[in-house]
Coordinates of C-alpha atoms and ligand atoms in Angstrom, one line a residue:
M1 CA -35.1 -60.0 27.8
R2 CA -37.9 -62.0 27.9
R3 CA -38.4 -63.7 24.9
D4 CA -42.1 -63.6 22.9
V5 CA -41.7 -66.3 20.4
F6 CA -42.4 -69.2 22.6
T7 CA -45.6 -69.3 24.0
E8 CA -46.8 -70.3 27.7
E9 CA -47.5 -73.9 26.2
H10 CA -44.0 -73.5 24.7
E11 CA -42.3 -73.2 27.9
L12 CA -44.3 -75.4 30.1
F13 CA -42.2 -77.5 27.3
R14 CA -39.1 -76.8 27.5
E15 CA -39.5 -77.5 31.3
Q16 CA -40.4 -81.0 30.5
F17 CA -37.8 -81.3 28.1
R18 CA -34.9 -80.2 29.7
R19 CA -36.8 -82.4 33.2
F20 CA -35.9 -85.1 30.8
A21 CA -32.8 -84.2 29.4
H22 CA -31.0 -83.6 33.2
K23 CA -32.3 -87.6 33.9
E24 CA -31.5 -89.0 30.1
I25 CA -28.8 -86.9 28.3
E26 CA -26.7 -84.6 30.4
P27 CA -25.1 -87.9 32.3
K28 CA -24.3 -89.5 28.6
I29 CA -22.7 -86.8 27.4
A30 CA -18.8 -87.5 28.2
G31 CA -18.9 -91.0 27.2
W32 CA -20.9 -90.3 24.1
N33 CA -17.8 -87.8 23.4
A34 CA -15.8 -91.0 24.2
A35 CA -17.3 -93.4 22.2
G36 CA -17.4 -91.1 19.2
M37 CA -20.9 -91.7 18.7
P38 CA -24.3 -91.6 21.0
D39 CA -26.2 -94.8 21.7
R40 CA -29.6 -96.6 20.2
E41 CA -31.2 -96.7 23.5
T42 CA -31.3 -92.6 24.2
W43 CA -33.0 -92.5 20.9
R44 CA -35.4 -94.7 21.5
R45 CA -36.0 -93.2 25.4
M46 CA -37.0 -89.7 23.2
G47 CA -39.3 -91.6 20.9
A48 CA -40.9 -92.8 23.5
E49 CA -41.3 -89.4 25.3
G50 CA -42.9 -87.7 22.3
F51 CA -39.6 -85.9 21.8
L52 CA -38.7 -86.7 17.9
G53 CA -42.3 -86.4 16.9
C54 CA -43.2 -83.3 17.9
N55 CA -42.9 -81.8 14.7
Q56 CA -44.2 -84.3 12.6
P57 CA -48.4 -85.2 11.4
E58 CA -50.5 -87.4 14.2
A59 CA -51.3 -90.0 10.9
Y60 CA -47.5 -91.3 11.7
G61 CA -47.7 -90.8 15.6
G62 CA -46.2 -87.6 16.2
A63 CA -47.3 -84.7 17.7
G64 CA -48.5 -82.2 14.6
G65 CA -47.2 -79.4 17.2
D66 CA -45.2 -76.2 15.2
F67 CA -41.3 -76.3 14.4
L68 CA -41.0 -74.1 17.7
Y69 CA -41.5 -77.1 19.7
D70 CA -37.8 -78.6 17.6
A71 CA -36.4 -75.6 18.2
I72 CA -37.0 -75.9 21.7
I73 CA -35.3 -78.8 21.7
M74 CA -32.4 -78.1 19.9
E75 CA -31.5 -75.0 22.1
E76 CA -31.4 -77.4 25.2
M77 CA -29.3 -79.9 23.5
A78 CA -26.8 -76.7 22.0
W79 CA -27.3 -75.2 25.9
M80 CA -26.2 -79.1 27.4
R81 CA -23.3 -79.7 24.6
A82 CA -25.1 -82.3 23.9
H83 CA -23.8 -82.4 20.2
A84 CA -23.5 -86.6 20.0
M85 CA -26.8 -86.7 19.6
M86 CA -28.0 -84.8 16.4
F87 CA -31.4 -84.1 16.7
S88 CA -32.0 -81.2 14.2
L89 CA -30.2 -83.6 11.6
H90 CA -32.5 -86.1 12.1
A91 CA -35.8 -84.7 12.7
D92 CA -35.8 -81.9 10.9
I93 CA -33.5 -81.9 8.1
C94 CA -34.0 -85.3 7.2
V95 CA -37.3 -86.3 8.3
P96 CA -38.8 -83.7 6.6
Y97 CA -37.7 -85.1 2.9
L98 CA -40.0 -88.3 4.4
R99 CA -43.2 -86.6 4.9
D100 CA -42.7 -83.1 2.4
F101 CA -41.8 -85.3 -0.8
G102 CA -42.5 -89.3 0.2
S103 CA -45.0 -91.6 -1.3
E104 CA -47.7 -92.7 0.9
E105 CA -46.2 -96.3 1.0
Q106 CA -42.6 -94.9 1.6
K107 CA -43.9 -92.6 4.7
R108 CA -46.0 -95.5 6.3
R109 CA -43.4 -97.7 6.0
W110 CA -40.5 -95.3 7.6
M111 CA -42.5 -92.4 9.7
P112 CA -43.8 -94.0 12.7
G113 CA -40.0 -95.8 13.1
C114 CA -38.6 -92.3 12.9
I115 CA -40.6 -90.4 15.4
T116 CA -40.1 -93.8 17.9
G117 CA -36.5 -93.9 17.5
D118 CA -36.1 -97.0 15.6
V119 CA -35.2 -95.5 12.4
L120 CA -32.8 -92.8 12.6
M121 CA -32.0 -90.9 8.6
A122 CA -29.4 -89.5 7.5
V123 CA -28.7 -87.2 4.1
A124 CA -25.6 -87.7 1.9
M125 CA -25.3 -85.1 -0.5
T126 CA -20.7 -84.6 -0.5
E127 CA -18.4 -86.5 -2.0
P128 CA -14.9 -86.2 -1.5
G129 CA -14.9 -84.7 -4.8
T130 CA -17.3 -82.0 -4.5
G131 CA -19.1 -79.8 -1.3
S132 CA -20.6 -77.0 -2.6
D133 CA -20.8 -77.4 -6.0
L134 CA -23.5 -79.8 -5.3
A135 CA -24.7 -80.3 -9.4
N136 CA -21.2 -81.9 -9.8
I137 CA -21.9 -85.1 -8.0
Q138 CA -20.2 -88.3 -9.2
T139 CA -22.7 -90.2 -7.7
R140 CA -24.9 -92.1 -10.1
A141 CA -28.4 -93.6 -10.3
I142 CA -29.1 -95.9 -13.0
R143 CA -31.9 -97.2 -14.0
D144 CA -32.0 -100.9 -14.2
G145 CA -35.6 -102.1 -14.8
D146 CA -37.7 -102.2 -11.4
E147 CA -34.3 -100.7 -9.4
Y148 CA -31.7 -98.1 -10.1
V149 CA -27.8 -99.4 -9.8
I150 CA -26.4 -96.9 -7.3
D151 CA -22.1 -96.7 -7.6
G152 CA -20.0 -93.8 -6.5
S153 CA -19.3 -92.4 -2.6
K154 CA -20.0 -89.8 -0.4
T155 CA -17.5 -88.4 2.7
F156 CA -18.6 -85.9 6.0
I157 CA -21.9 -87.2 6.1
S158 CA -23.4 -87.5 9.8
H159 CA -25.5 -90.6 10.9
G160 CA -23.1 -92.4 8.8
Q161 CA -22.2 -95.0 11.2
I162 CA -25.4 -94.8 13.3
G163 CA -28.1 -93.7 10.1
D164 CA -30.6 -96.2 9.1
L165 CA -32.1 -95.0 6.6
F166 CA -30.2 -92.2 4.1
V167 CA -31.4 -90.0 1.6
V168 CA -28.8 -90.4 -1.0
V169 CA -28.3 -87.7 -4.3
A170 CA -27.3 -89.6 -7.1
K171 CA -27.4 -88.6 -11.1
T172 CA -30.6 -90.4 -12.9
D173 CA -29.6 -88.4 -15.6
P174 CA -25.6 -88.0 -15.6
D175 CA -26.0 -86.0 -18.7
A176 CA -28.5 -83.3 -17.9
K177 CA -28.3 -80.1 -19.3
P178 CA -28.3 -78.0 -16.9
P179 CA -26.7 -81.0 -14.7
H180 CA -28.7 -79.9 -11.8
R181 CA -32.2 -81.2 -13.5
G182 CA -30.2 -85.0 -13.4
I183 CA -30.0 -85.1 -9.5
S184 CA -32.5 -87.5 -7.7
L185 CA -33.0 -88.2 -4.0
L186 CA -33.4 -92.1 -3.2
L187 CA -34.2 -93.6 -0.5
V188 CA -31.4 -96.2 1.1
E189 CA -31.2 -98.7 4.1
A190 CA -28.5 -99.2 5.7
G191 CA -27.6 -103.3 5.1
T192 CA -28.5 -102.8 1.4
P193 CA -26.3 -105.4 -0.8
G194 CA -23.9 -103.0 -2.2
F195 CA -23.9 -100.2 0.7
T196 CA -20.9 -100.1 3.0
K197 CA -20.7 -97.8 5.5
G198 CA -16.8 -96.5 5.5
R199 CA -14.6 -95.4 8.2
K200 CA -15.7 -93.2 10.7
L201 CA -13.7 -90.0 10.5
D202 CA -11.2 -88.8 13.3
K203 CA -12.3 -84.7 13.5
L204 CA -10.9 -81.6 14.9
G205 CA -14.6 -81.1 16.9
L206 CA -18.3 -82.8 17.9
P207 CA -16.0 -86.1 19.1
G208 CA -19.2 -87.6 19.7
Q209 CA -20.8 -87.5 16.0
D210 CA -20.2 -89.9 13.9
T211 CA -19.2 -88.1 10.5
S212 CA -18.2 -90.6 8.3
E213 CA -17.5 -92.4 4.4
L214 CA -20.2 -94.5 2.4
F215 CA -19.5 -96.2 -1.0
F216 CA -21.9 -97.8 -3.1
E217 CA -21.0 -100.6 -5.2
S218 CA -23.2 -102.3 -7.7
C219 CA -26.3 -100.9 -5.2
R220 CA -29.9 -102.1 -6.1
I221 CA -32.6 -100.4 -4.8
P222 CA -36.4 -100.7 -6.2
V223 CA -38.1 -97.7 -8.0
S224 CA -40.0 -97.1 -5.3
N225 CA -37.3 -96.2 -2.6
L226 CA -37.0 -92.8 -4.9
L227 CA -38.1 -89.9 -3.5
G228 CA -40.3 -87.6 -5.0
E229 CA -40.1 -87.2 -9.0
E230 CA -37.4 -87.9 -10.8
G231 CA -34.8 -85.1 -11.6
Q232 CA -36.5 -82.8 -9.4
G233 CA -33.7 -83.7 -6.7
F234 CA -31.9 -80.0 -6.3
R235 CA -35.0 -78.6 -6.1
M236 CA -36.3 -80.4 -3.1
L237 CA -32.8 -80.1 -1.4
M238 CA -33.3 -76.0 -1.8
Q239 CA -37.0 -76.3 -0.2
E240 CA -35.6 -77.4 2.9
L241 CA -32.9 -76.0 2.8
Q242 CA -33.8 -73.0 5.0
Q243 CA -35.1 -74.8 7.8
E244 CA -31.6 -76.3 7.9
R245 CA -30.6 -73.5 8.2
L246 CA -32.7 -72.0 10.3
S247 CA -31.8 -74.9 12.4
I248 CA -28.1 -74.3 12.4
A249 CA -28.5 -70.7 13.7
V250 CA -31.2 -71.5 16.3
G251 CA -28.1 -74.3 17.8
S252 CA -25.6 -70.9 17.4
M253 CA -27.1 -68.9 19.4
A254 CA -27.8 -71.3 22.4
S255 CA -24.1 -72.0 22.3
C256 CA -23.1 -68.3 22.2
R257 CA -25.2 -68.1 25.6
R258 CA -24.0 -71.1 27.1
A259 CA -20.2 -69.6 26.6
L260 CA -20.7 -66.9 27.7
A261 CA -22.7 -67.8 31.0
D262 CA -20.2 -69.9 31.6
T263 CA -16.9 -67.4 30.7
L264 CA -19.2 -64.5 33.1
D265 CA -19.0 -67.0 35.9
Y266 CA -15.4 -68.0 35.4
V267 CA -14.5 -64.1 35.6
K268 CA -16.2 -63.4 38.1
Q269 CA -14.1 -66.4 40.3
R270 CA -10.6 -66.2 39.1
K271 CA -9.1 -63.7 40.6
A272 CA -5.4 -61.8 38.8
F273 CA -3.4 -58.9 40.5
G274 CA -5.4 -58.9 43.6
Q275 CA -8.8 -59.0 42.2
P276 CA -11.7 -61.0 40.3
L277 CA -10.7 -60.7 36.7
A278 CA -14.3 -58.8 36.0
A279 CA -13.3 -55.6 37.4
F280 CA -10.8 -55.4 34.7
Q281 CA -12.5 -53.1 32.1
N282 CA -11.1 -55.2 29.4
T283 CA -13.0 -58.4 30.9
Q284 CA -16.4 -56.1 31.2
F285 CA -16.1 -54.4 27.5
K286 CA -15.2 -57.9 25.8
L287 CA -18.2 -59.2 27.7
A288 CA -20.1 -56.5 27.2
E289 CA -19.3 -56.6 23.2
L290 CA -20.1 -59.8 22.8
A291 CA -23.2 -60.2 24.9
T292 CA -24.7 -57.2 23.1
E293 CA -23.9 -59.6 19.9
A294 CA -26.2 -62.3 21.1
E295 CA -28.9 -60.2 22.5
I296 CA -28.7 -59.0 18.7
G297 CA -28.5 -62.8 16.8
T298 CA -31.0 -64.0 19.3
A299 CA -33.1 -61.0 18.7
F300 CA -33.1 -61.9 14.3
V301 CA -33.5 -65.9 14.5
D302 CA -36.6 -65.4 17.0
R303 CA -38.0 -63.0 14.0
L304 CA -37.0 -66.2 11.4
L305 CA -38.8 -68.3 13.9
A306 CA -41.9 -66.5 13.8
A307 CA -41.7 -66.3 9.9
H308 CA -40.7 -69.9 9.3
V309 CA -43.6 -71.1 11.5
R310 CA -46.5 -68.6 9.0
G311 CA -44.5 -70.1 6.5
D312 CA -42.6 -67.0 4.7
D313 CA -40.1 -67.3 1.8
V314 CA -36.9 -65.8 4.4
V315 CA -34.8 -68.5 2.1
T316 CA -32.6 -64.7 1.9
E317 CA -32.4 -63.5 5.4
V318 CA -32.0 -67.2 6.6
S319 CA -28.8 -67.4 4.9
M320 CA -27.6 -64.2 6.6
A321 CA -28.2 -65.1 10.2
K322 CA -26.8 -68.6 9.0
W323 CA -23.7 -67.2 8.4
W324 CA -23.8 -63.8 11.2
T325 CA -24.8 -66.0 13.9
T326 CA -22.0 -69.2 13.1
D327 CA -19.5 -66.6 12.2
L328 CA -20.3 -65.0 15.9
Q329 CA -20.1 -68.8 17.2
K330 CA -16.5 -69.2 16.7
R331 CA -15.7 -65.7 17.5
L332 CA -17.5 -65.9 21.1
A333 CA -15.8 -69.0 21.6
A334 CA -12.3 -67.6 21.0
E335 CA -12.8 -64.6 23.2
C336 CA -14.5 -66.7 26.0
L337 CA -11.6 -69.2 25.8
Q338 CA -9.4 -66.1 25.7
L339 CA -11.0 -64.7 28.8
H340 CA -10.3 -68.0 30.6
G341 CA -6.3 -67.9 30.0
G342 CA -4.1 -71.1 30.1
Y343 CA -7.6 -73.1 31.5
G344 CA -9.2 -72.1 28.5
F345 CA -6.9 -74.2 26.5
M346 CA -7.0 -76.9 28.7
R347 CA -9.6 -80.2 28.1
E348 CA -11.6 -80.0 31.2
Y349 CA -12.9 -76.4 30.3
P350 CA -15.6 -76.7 28.3
I351 CA -14.8 -73.4 26.4
S352 CA -11.8 -75.1 24.5
Q353 CA -14.6 -78.0 23.1
D354 CA -16.4 -74.7 22.4
Y355 CA -14.1 -73.1 20.5
A356 CA -13.1 -76.9 18.2
D357 CA -16.6 -77.2 17.8
A358 CA -17.9 -73.8 16.4
A359 CA -15.2 -74.6 13.8
V360 CA -17.6 -76.5 11.8
Q361 CA -20.6 -74.2 11.9
S362 CA -19.4 -71.8 9.0
I363 CA -18.6 -74.9 6.9
Y364 CA -21.4 -77.4 6.8
A365 CA -25.5 -76.7 5.6
G366 CA -23.9 -74.6 2.8
T367 CA -20.5 -72.9 3.4
N368 CA -20.9 -69.4 5.0
E369 CA -19.0 -67.8 1.4
I370 CA -22.3 -70.0 -0.3
M371 CA -24.6 -67.6 1.9
K372 CA -23.2 -64.8 0.9
R373 CA -23.4 -65.7 -2.6
I374 CA -27.4 -66.6 -1.8
I375 CA -28.1 -63.3 -0.2
A376 CA -25.9 -61.8 -3.6
T377 CA -27.9 -63.4 -6.0
R378 CA -30.9 -62.5 -4.2
L379 CA -30.2 -58.6 -3.7
G380 CA -30.0 -58.8 -7.5
L381 CA -25.9 -58.6 -7.5
G382 CA -25.7 -61.8 -10.6
Ligands
FAD1 C1 -18.6 -82.3 11.2 C2 -19.2 -82.5 9.4 C3 -20.5 -82.6 9.1 C4 -21.2 -82.9 8.1 N1 -22.6 -83.4 7.1 C5 -23.0 -83.6 6.1 C6 -24.1 -84.7 6.2 O1 -24.4 -85.0 6.9 N2 -24.4 -85.0 4.5 C7 -23.7 -84.4 3.7 O2 -24.0 -83.8 3.3 N3 -22.4 -83.2 4.3 C8 -22.2 -83.1 5.2 N4 -20.8 -82.6 5.0 C9 -20.4 -82.3 4.6 C10 -20.7 -79.6 4.0 O3 -22.0 -79.8 4.2 C11 -19.3 -79.7 3.1 O4 -17.8 -80.3 3.2 C12 -19.4 -78.3 3.0 O5 -20.7 -78.0 2.3 C13 -18.1 -77.9 1.9 O6 -18.4 -78.8 0.7 P1 -16.6 -79.2 0.7 O7 -16.4 -79.6 2.6 O8 -17.0 -79.8 -0.6 O9 -15.4 -77.5 0.4 P2 -15.0 -77.0 -1.3 O10 -16.9 -77.1 -1.4 O11 -14.8 -77.7 -1.4 O12 -15.5 -75.6 0.0 C14 -13.8 -75.2 -0.3 C15 -13.8 -73.9 0.7 O13 -13.5 -72.9 -0.9 C16 -15.2 -72.0 -1.0 N5 -15.6 -72.2 -1.7 C17 -16.6 -73.6 -2.6 N6 -17.5 -72.6 -3.5 C18 -16.8 -71.0 -3.8 C19 -17.7 -70.1 -4.6 N7 -18.8 -70.4 -5.0 N8 -17.7 -68.8 -4.0 C20 -16.8 -68.2 -3.0 N9 -16.1 -69.6 -1.8 C21 -16.1 -70.8 -2.6 C22 -15.8 -72.7 0.4 O14 -17.0 -71.7 0.8 C23 -14.9 -73.3 1.1 O15 -14.7 -72.1 1.9 C24 -20.5 -82.3 6.7 C25 -18.8 -81.6 6.4 C26 -18.7 -81.7 8.4 C27 -16.9 -81.5 8.5

């Protein structure tokens, strides 16, 4: 079905990005997955072509376009399985903290580099002892004159190795009541004394992503690196999460469409009992059901994209989309793998990687259980 959320201009942009990605990204994916991270040069190529600033202000080198341009890049990257390059993490999850809450001085200093690809961003919330219960973080940033002194550790941080500028979530007032009022966001550059990048973690899926540990030991940063106001960190995080979760849903649906397309091809070619797998009623019904759900998910996400671009508060609906699309992605990958038989379990068939990669979608950016808590609260259920 033709999707009407994107204009003709958006679709021309999609063609332009596809041409770039076909040449500059697709041939490198296997190498990135083997290396455990992408190369910097490709990020800079993305920047040079203007793909990192589509949705960023012109004042800092961006194109001032809407979020739909970035959604197109997310879809194309997910379709290609270029998960190693965490475009949405950088451009649509992290850079918005700087853009929306940064001082003019902070923006002038870092935004241009974010758009050229010279500065890659990350966000460090999760700690070994706490993930979902963010208000319980233990990392501290205690003011000492014109500096904050950061102590603590983070884990599971995407861009943990390749990142240059980290939004670190820390307690500037560890005794605040309620505890979330003591949370602030601080900008910490790689290479700052006392800030160490730890292990790149070995994961079930997403082999090309550099999910890592981070350590802060008497790490001193100037107070001018505080993002927004002290004690407002939790509120700022909540404000940006709508776009983060919508980005996950966008990628999820594109991954569903790709797994489905590959499986449709496979069942037409593979024969059993003298006929293509596609001729079995079970294959037909399974794929008919999954294709139906993929259409439903796409329609819902498109509607949310339009609402988000209008500036509507769709936190409840985005939370719904985050859990529903990622659950679908996991189920769909499992069903499609089953339809591939033993080949689905072999690494040379991308469906095996899809299955492993899908597992985390219901965990990060707020687990699906946390999404249901948000929805329940907004339904007035406590
Ligand atoms: C590949 C990867 C990349 C990541 N990237 C980043 C990143 O860049 N930055 C970052 O800060 N973090 C990142 N994370 C961390 C991620 O956001 C957390 O793993 C996630 O928020 C869950 O936290 P946790 O792992 O501590 O699980 P826990 O919070 O311990 O949860 C364990 C289980 O308990 C459930 N649970 C917890 N509380 C409740 C509740 N109140 N009600 C019902 N169920 C509940 C959860 O849903 C889950 O099923 C990443 C994680 C992974 C795996």
